[in-house]
XYZ file of C-alpha atoms in Angstrom:
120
model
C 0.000 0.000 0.000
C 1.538 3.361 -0.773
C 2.145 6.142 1.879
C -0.163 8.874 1.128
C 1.320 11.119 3.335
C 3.296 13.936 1.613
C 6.040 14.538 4.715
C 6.744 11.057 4.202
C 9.264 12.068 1.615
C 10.449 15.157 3.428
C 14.320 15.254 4.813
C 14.866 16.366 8.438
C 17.951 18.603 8.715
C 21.143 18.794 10.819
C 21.274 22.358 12.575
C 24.633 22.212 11.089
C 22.980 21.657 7.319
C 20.222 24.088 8.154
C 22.424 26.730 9.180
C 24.423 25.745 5.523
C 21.386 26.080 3.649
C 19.916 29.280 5.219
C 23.052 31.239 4.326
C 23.265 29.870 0.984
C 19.607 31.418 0.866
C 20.865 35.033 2.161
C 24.032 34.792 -0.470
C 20.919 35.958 -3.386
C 19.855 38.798 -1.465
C 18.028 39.928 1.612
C 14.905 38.338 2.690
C 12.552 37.727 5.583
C 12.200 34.281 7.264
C 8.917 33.610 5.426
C 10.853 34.060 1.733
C 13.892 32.222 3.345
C 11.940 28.776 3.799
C 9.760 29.585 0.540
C 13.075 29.096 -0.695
C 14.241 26.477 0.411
C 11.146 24.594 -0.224
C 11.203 25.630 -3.688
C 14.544 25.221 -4.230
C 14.761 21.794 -2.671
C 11.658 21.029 -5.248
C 9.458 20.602 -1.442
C 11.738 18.030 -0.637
C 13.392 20.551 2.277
C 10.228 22.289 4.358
C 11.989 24.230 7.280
C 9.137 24.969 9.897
C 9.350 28.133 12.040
C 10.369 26.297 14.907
C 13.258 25.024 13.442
C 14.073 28.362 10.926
C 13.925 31.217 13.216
C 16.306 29.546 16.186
C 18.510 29.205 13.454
C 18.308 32.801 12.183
C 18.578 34.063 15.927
C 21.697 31.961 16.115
C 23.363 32.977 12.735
C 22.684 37.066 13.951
C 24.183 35.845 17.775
C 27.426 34.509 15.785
C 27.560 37.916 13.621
C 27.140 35.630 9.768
C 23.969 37.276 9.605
C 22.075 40.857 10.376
C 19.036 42.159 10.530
C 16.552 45.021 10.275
C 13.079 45.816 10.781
C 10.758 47.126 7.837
C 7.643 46.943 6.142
C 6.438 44.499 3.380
C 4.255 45.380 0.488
C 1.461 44.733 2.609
C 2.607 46.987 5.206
C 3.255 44.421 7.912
C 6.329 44.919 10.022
C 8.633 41.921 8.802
C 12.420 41.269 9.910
C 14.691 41.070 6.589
C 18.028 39.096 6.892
C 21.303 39.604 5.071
C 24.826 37.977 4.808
C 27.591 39.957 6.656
C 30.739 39.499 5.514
C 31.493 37.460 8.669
C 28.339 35.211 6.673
C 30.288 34.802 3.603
C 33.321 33.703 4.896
C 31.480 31.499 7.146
C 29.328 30.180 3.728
C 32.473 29.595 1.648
C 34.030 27.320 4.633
C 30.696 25.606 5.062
C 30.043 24.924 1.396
C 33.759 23.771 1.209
C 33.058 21.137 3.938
C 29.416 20.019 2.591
C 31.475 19.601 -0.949
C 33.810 17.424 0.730
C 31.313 15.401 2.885
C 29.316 14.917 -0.631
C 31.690 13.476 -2.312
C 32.579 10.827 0.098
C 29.145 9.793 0.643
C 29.448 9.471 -3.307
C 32.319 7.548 -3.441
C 31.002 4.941 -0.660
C 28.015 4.614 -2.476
C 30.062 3.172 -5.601
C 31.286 -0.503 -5.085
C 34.746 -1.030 -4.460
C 35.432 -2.541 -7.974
C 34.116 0.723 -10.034
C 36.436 3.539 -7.748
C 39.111 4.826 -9.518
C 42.433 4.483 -8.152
C-alpha cells in the first residue's frame, strides 16, 4: 500500500545543514524568514520544508554569531517583517561551510560506488 502522506518524503535537517542552507539562501539577497523557507522549499523542489520552529532559532543563532544581520521594515502589505542579510562574517562562514558540505558529498558518493568501479 503506498504512503499517502506527503512529509513522508520530506528530509529532516542537521542544525549544522540548516544553518548551511539558510546562508546559501541570504548569499541571493536579503529576505525575511517567510521568503527564506519559501526558498528552500522551492529550491529543494518541497523536498526541504523548514518549519518556524526550526528556521527562526537558526536565524537568531546565525545574527548571535555575527554571519547574519538584521533590520526591521515593512512588506508590500505593510506588515512589520524582519529582513536578513549575509555579513561578511556570513560569507566567509558560507564559503568554509560549502567547502566542507562539498567534501562530505563526495565521500558519501564515493562509498556509495562498489569497491570494484572507484578509480584508483
Amino acid at each position: 500500500m503506498a504512503n499517502a502522506d506527503p512529509t513522508a518524503s520530506r528530509i529532516e535537517l542537521l542544525q549544522g545543514t540548516l544553518d548551511l542552507i539558510v546562508l546559501q539562501s541570504l548569499r541571493w539577497g536579503p529576505r525575511h524568514g517567510y521568503g527564506i523557507a519559501q526558498l528552500i522549499r522551492a529550491g529543494s523542489r518541497d523536498v526541504l520544508q523548514v518549519d518556524t520552529g526550526s528556521l527562526y532559532p537558526a536565524l537568531h543563532r546565525l545574527e548571535r554569531q555575527g554571519a547574519i544581520a538584521a533590520e526591521w521594515t515593512r512588506s508590500d502589505n505593510n506588515q512589520r517583517v524582519r529582513v536578513y542579510h549575509l555579513t561578511a562574517a556570513g560569507k566567509k562562514q558560507l564559503a568554509a561551510e560549502r567547502s566542507k558540505w562539498e567534501r562530505l558529498a563526495d565521500a558519501i558518493a564515493g562509498i556509495m560506488v562498489a569497491p570494484e568501479q572507484r578509480e584508483a
